[in-house]
Tab-separated table of C-alpha atoms and ligand atoms in Angstrom:
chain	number	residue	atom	x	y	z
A	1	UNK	CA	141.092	89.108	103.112
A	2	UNK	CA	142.773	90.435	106.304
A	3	UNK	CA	144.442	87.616	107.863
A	4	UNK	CA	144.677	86.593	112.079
A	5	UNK	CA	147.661	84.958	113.758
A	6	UNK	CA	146.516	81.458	114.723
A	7	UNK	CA	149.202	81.843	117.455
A	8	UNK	CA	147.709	84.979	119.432
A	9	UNK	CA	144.601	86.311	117.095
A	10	UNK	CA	146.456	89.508	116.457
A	11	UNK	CA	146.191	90.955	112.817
A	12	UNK	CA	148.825	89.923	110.277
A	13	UNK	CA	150.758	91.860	108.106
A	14	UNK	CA	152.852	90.761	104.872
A	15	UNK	CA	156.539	91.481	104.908
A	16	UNK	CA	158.549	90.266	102.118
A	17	UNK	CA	157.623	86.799	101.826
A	18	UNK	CA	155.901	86.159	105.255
A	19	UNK	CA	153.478	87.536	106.928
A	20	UNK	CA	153.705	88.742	110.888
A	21	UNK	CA	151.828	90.116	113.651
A	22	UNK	CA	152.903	92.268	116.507
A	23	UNK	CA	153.869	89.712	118.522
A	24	UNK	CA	156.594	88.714	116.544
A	25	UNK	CA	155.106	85.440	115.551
A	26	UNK	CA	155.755	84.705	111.448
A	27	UNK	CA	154.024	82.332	108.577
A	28	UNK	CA	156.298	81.960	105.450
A	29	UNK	CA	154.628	82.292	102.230
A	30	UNK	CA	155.523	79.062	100.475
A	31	UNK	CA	157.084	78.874	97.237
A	32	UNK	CA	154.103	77.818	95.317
A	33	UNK	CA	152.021	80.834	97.135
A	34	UNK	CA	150.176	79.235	99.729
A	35	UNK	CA	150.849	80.041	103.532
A	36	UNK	CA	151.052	77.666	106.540
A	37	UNK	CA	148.436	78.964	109.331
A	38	UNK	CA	147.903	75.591	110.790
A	39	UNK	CA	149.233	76.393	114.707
A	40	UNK	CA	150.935	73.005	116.378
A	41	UNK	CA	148.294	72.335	118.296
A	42	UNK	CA	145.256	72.525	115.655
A	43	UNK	CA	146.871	69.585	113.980
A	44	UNK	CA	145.869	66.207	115.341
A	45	UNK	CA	148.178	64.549	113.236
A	46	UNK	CA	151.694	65.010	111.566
A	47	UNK	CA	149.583	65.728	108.098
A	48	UNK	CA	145.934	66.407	108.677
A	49	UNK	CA	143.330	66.333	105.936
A	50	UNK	CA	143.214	64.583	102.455
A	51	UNK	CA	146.473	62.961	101.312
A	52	UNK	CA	148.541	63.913	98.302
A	53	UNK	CA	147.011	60.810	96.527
A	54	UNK	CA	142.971	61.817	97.240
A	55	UNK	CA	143.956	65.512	95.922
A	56	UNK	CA	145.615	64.151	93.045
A	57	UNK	CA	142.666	61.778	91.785
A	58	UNK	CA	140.056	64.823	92.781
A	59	UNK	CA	141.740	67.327	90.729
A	60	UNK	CA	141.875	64.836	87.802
A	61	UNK	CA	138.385	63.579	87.832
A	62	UNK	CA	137.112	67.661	88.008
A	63	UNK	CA	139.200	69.053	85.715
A	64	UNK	CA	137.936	65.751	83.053
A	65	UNK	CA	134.184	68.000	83.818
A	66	UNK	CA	132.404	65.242	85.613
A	67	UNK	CA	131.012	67.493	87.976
A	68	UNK	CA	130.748	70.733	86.158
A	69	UNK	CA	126.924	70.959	86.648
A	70	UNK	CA	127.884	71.271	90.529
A	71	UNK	CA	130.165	74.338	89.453
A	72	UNK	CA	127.104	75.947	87.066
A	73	UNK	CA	124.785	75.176	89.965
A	74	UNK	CA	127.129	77.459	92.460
A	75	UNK	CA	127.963	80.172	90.228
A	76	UNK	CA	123.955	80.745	88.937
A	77	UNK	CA	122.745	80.324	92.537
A	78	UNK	CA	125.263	83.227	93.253
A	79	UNK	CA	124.304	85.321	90.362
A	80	UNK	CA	121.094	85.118	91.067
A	81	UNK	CA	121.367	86.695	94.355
A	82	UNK	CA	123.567	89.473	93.474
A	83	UNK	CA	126.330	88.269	95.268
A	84	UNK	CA	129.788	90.359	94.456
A	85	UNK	CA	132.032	90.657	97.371
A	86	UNK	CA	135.002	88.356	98.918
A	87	UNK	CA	134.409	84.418	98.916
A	88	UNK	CA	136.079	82.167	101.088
A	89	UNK	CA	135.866	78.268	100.774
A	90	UNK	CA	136.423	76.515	103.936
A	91	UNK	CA	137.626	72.682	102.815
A	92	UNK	CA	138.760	73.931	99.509
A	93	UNK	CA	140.282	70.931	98.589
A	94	UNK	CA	142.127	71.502	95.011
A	95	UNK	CA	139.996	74.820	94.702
A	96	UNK	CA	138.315	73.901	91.471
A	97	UNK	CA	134.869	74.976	92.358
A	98	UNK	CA	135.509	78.120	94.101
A	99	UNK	CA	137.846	79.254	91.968
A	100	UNK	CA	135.409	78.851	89.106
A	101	UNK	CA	132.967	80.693	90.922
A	102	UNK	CA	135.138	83.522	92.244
A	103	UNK	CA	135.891	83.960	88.096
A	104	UNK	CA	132.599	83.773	87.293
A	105	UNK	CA	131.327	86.921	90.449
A	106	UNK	CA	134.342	88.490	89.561
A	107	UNK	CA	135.183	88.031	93.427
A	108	UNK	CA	138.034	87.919	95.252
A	109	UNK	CA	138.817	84.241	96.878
A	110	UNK	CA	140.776	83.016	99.971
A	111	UNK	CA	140.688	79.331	99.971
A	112	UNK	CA	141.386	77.150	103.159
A	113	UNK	CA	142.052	73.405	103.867
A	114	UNK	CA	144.023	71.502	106.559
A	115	UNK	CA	145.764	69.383	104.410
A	116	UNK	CA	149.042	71.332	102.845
A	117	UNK	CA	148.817	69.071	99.530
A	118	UNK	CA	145.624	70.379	98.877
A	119	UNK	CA	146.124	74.004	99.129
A	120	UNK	CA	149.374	73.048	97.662
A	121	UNK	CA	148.033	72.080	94.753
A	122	UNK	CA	145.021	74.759	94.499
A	123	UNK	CA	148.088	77.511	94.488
A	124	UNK	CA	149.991	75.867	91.770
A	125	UNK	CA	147.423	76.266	89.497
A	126	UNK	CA	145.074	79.169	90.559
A	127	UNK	CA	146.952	81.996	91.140
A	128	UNK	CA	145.066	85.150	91.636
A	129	UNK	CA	143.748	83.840	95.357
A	130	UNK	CA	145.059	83.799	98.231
A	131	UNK	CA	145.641	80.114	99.453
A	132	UNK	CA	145.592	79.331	103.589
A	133	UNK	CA	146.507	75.929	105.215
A	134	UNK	CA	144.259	76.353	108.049
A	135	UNK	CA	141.226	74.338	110.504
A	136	UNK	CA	137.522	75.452	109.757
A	137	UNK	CA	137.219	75.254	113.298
A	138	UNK	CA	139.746	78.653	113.881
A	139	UNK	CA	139.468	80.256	110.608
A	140	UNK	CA	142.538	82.723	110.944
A	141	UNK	CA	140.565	85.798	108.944
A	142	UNK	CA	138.904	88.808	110.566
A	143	UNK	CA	135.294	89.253	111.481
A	144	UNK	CA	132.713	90.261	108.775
A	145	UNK	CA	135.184	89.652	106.043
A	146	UNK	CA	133.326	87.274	103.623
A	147	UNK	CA	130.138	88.040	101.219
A	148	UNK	CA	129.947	84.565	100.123
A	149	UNK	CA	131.611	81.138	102.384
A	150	UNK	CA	130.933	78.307	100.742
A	151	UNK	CA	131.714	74.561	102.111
A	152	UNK	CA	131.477	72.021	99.532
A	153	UNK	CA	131.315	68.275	100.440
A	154	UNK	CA	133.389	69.620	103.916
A	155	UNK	CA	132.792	70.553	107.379
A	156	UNK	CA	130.588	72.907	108.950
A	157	UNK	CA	131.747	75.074	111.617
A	158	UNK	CA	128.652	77.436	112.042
A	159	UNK	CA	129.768	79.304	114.954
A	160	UNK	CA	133.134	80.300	113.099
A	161	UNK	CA	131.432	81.120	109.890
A	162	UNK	CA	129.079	83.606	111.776
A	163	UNK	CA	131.755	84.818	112.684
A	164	UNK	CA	133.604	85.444	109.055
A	165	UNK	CA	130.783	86.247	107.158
A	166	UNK	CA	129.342	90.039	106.881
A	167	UNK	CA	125.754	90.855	108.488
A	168	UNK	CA	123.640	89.575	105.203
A	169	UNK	CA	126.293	87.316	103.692
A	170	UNK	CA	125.765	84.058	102.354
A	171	UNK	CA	127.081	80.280	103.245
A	172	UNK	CA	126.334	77.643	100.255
A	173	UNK	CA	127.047	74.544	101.779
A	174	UNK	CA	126.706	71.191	99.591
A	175	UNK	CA	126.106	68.175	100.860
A	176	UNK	CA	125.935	64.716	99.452
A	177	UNK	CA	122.092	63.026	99.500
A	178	UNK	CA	120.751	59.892	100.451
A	179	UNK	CA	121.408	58.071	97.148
A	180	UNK	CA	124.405	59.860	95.619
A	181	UNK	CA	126.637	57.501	93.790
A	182	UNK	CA	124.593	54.418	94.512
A	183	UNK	CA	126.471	52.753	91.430
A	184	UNK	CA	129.739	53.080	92.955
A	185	UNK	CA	128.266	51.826	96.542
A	186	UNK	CA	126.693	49.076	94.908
A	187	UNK	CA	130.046	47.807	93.673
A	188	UNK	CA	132.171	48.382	96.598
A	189	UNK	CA	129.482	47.097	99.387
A	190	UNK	CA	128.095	43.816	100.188
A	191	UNK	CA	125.301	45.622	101.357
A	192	UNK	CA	123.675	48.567	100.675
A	193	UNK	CA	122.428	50.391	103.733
A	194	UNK	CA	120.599	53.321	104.319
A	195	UNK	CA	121.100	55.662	107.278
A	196	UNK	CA	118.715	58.839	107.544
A	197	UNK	CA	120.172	62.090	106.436
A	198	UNK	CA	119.525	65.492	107.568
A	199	UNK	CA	120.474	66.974	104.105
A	200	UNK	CA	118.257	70.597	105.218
A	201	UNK	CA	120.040	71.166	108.454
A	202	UNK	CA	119.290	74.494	110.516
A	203	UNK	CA	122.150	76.782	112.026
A	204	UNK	CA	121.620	79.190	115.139
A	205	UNK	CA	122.409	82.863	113.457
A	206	UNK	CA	121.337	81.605	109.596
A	207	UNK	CA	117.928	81.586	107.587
A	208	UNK	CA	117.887	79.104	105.296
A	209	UNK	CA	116.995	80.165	102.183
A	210	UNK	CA	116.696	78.006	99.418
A	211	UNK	CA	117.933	74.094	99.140
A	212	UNK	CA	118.861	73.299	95.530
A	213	UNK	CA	118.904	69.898	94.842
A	214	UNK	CA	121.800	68.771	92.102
A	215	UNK	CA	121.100	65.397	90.342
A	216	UNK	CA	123.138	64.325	86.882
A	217	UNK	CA	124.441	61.228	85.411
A	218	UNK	CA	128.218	60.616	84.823
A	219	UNK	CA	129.696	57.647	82.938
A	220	UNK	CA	133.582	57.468	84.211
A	221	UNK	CA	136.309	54.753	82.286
A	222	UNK	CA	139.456	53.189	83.338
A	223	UNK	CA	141.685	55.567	85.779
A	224	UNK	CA	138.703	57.720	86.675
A	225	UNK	CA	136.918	54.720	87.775
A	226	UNK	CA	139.193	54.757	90.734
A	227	UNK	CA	139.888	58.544	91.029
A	228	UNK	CA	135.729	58.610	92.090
A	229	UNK	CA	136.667	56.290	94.557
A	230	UNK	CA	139.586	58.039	95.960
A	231	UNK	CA	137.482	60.995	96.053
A	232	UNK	CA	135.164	60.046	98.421
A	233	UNK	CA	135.266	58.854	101.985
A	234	UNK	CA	134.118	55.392	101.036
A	235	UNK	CA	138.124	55.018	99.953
A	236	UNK	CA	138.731	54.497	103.863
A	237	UNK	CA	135.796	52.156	104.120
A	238	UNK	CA	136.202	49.547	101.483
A	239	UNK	CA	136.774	46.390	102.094
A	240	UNK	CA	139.407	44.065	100.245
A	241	UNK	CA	136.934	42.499	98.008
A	242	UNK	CA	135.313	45.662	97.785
A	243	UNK	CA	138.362	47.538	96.130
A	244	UNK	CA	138.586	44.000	93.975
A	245	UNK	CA	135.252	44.465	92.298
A	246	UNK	CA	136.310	48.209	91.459
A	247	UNK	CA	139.108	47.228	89.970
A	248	UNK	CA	137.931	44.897	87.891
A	249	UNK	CA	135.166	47.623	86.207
A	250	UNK	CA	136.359	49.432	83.089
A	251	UNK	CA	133.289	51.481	83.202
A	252	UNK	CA	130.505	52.474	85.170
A	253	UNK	CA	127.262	54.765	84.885
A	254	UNK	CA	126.478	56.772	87.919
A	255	UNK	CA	124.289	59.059	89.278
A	256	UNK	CA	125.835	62.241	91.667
A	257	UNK	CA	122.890	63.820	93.652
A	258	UNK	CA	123.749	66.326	95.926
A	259	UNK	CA	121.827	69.569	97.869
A	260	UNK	CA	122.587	72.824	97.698
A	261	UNK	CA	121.843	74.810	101.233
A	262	UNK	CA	121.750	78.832	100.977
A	263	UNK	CA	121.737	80.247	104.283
A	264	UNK	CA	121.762	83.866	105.055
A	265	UNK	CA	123.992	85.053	108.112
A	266	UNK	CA	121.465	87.054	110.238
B	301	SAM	C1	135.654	65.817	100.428
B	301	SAM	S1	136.927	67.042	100.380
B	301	SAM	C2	136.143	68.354	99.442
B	301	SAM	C3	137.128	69.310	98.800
B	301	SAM	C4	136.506	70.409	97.933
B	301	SAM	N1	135.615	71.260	98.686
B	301	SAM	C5	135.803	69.810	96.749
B	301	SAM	O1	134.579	69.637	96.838
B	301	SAM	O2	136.463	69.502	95.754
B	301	SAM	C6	136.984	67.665	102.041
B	301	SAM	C7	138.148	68.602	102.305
B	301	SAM	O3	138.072	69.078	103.657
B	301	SAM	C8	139.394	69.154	104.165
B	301	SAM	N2	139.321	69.196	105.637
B	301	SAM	C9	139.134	68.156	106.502
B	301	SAM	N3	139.124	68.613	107.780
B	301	SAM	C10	139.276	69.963	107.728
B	301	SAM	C11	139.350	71.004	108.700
B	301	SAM	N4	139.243	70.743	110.012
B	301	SAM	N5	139.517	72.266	108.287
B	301	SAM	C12	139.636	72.556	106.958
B	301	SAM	N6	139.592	71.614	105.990
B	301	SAM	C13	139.406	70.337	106.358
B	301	SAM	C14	140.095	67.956	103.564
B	301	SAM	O4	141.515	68.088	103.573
B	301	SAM	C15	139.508	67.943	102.145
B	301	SAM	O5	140.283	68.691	101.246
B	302	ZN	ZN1	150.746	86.335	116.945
């Protein structure tokens, strides 16, 4: 995918081992083959996005298959439509979904995530894509270059995406529904409380097309009882007694039910 300075907007071009645009401004390609297209002042901290530790225990719970049917659910909703052409994944996290589903389209992929462990991590081990530390909110690729963007449990920037996307091209976005992982939230909460969810949103410049719901059970043991936790945003959330209770379960039955959303860039 042709890549943007997130200094000026200028077009990038590789050289060597970095990449540079007209201007003279430069991104190093990083050892393990990601590059660093976070500008200063998109970062609102010193290291934005998920921490080494959440990509660690994400990357071991997925690769144990937990969530494979979320993966088979991507990759036939894809087939189905035909879709062929360039896939980016905005929040890519540790890239183990869209790389599977790049594989599977026999696609090209450009992943991007703020945080540097993450795409860190996703270009150790997946090395035929091209990896980008980056915001969702400036997406440092040219207009019209995706077929597919997909943003999996991760923000929505719907503006930008119009943007990246080609006239017809798709954005699968997956959100988590009202009562995913209620057996976790049972353990960790006093309470259980329910706040309404818009889980079929609507975008200015997108049809929706479909919404696929995803609903399995998972039974997790020992580490990977806490790697779900560290997974999800209830990690910041729990309370002392909350994180007690977890600890103190060897094993525990859950049920993941998520949504699919196809939209269709207009
Ligand atoms: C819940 S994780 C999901 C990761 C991956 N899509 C998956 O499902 O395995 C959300 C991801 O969004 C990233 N993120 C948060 N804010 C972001 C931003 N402004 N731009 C890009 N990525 C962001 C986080 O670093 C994290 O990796
Ligand atoms: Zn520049």
């Amino acid at each position: 995918m042709d890549l943007l300075c997130p200094v000026c907007g200028a077009e990038l071009n590789r050289l060597d081992n970095r990449y540079v645009c007209p201007r003279g401004h430069s991104f190093d390609i990083a050892r393990q083959g990601y590059v660093n297209l976070l500008a200063v002042q998109q970062k609102h901290s010193r290291n934005p996005g998920d921490t080494r530790e959440q990509v660690l225990s994400r990357r071991e719970f997925l690769e144990a298959g937990f969530y494979a049917p979320i993966a088979q659910a991507l990759i036939g909703t894809a087939k189905g439509l035909g879709i062929s052409g360039p896939v980016l994944d905005v929040g890519c996290g540790e890239g183990y979904y869209s790389s599977r589903l790049a594989q599977a389209l026999g696609a090209p992929l450009t992943g991007l995530d703020i945080s540097k462990e993450a795409v860190r991590c996703a270009a150790g081990k997946y090395k035929g894509a091209q990896w980008l530390c980056a915001t969702a909110s400036h997406i440092p690729v040219a207009d019209g270059s995706a077929a597919l963007l997909t943003s999996l449990f991760a923000l929505t920037a719907p503006e930008e995406f119009h943007r990246v996307l080609q006239p017809g091209g798709y954005f699968f976005q997956v959100l988590a529904a009202q009562d995913h992982l209620l057996g976790l939230k049972a353990i960790i909460y006093d309470q259980l409380t329910f706040k309404e969810k818009d889980t079929q949103p609507e975008f200015p410049g997108f049809a929706r097309v479909q919404s696929v719901p995803i609903r399995f059970s998972f039974t997790v043991e020992g580490k990977q009882v806490q790697n779900l936790l560290s997974m999800t945003p209830h990690v910041f959330r729990i309370t002392k007694e909350g994180a007690a209770r977890l600890a103190n379960t060897p094993c525990l039955t859950d049920t993941a039910s998520c949504v699919l959303n196809v939209f269709r860039r207009i």
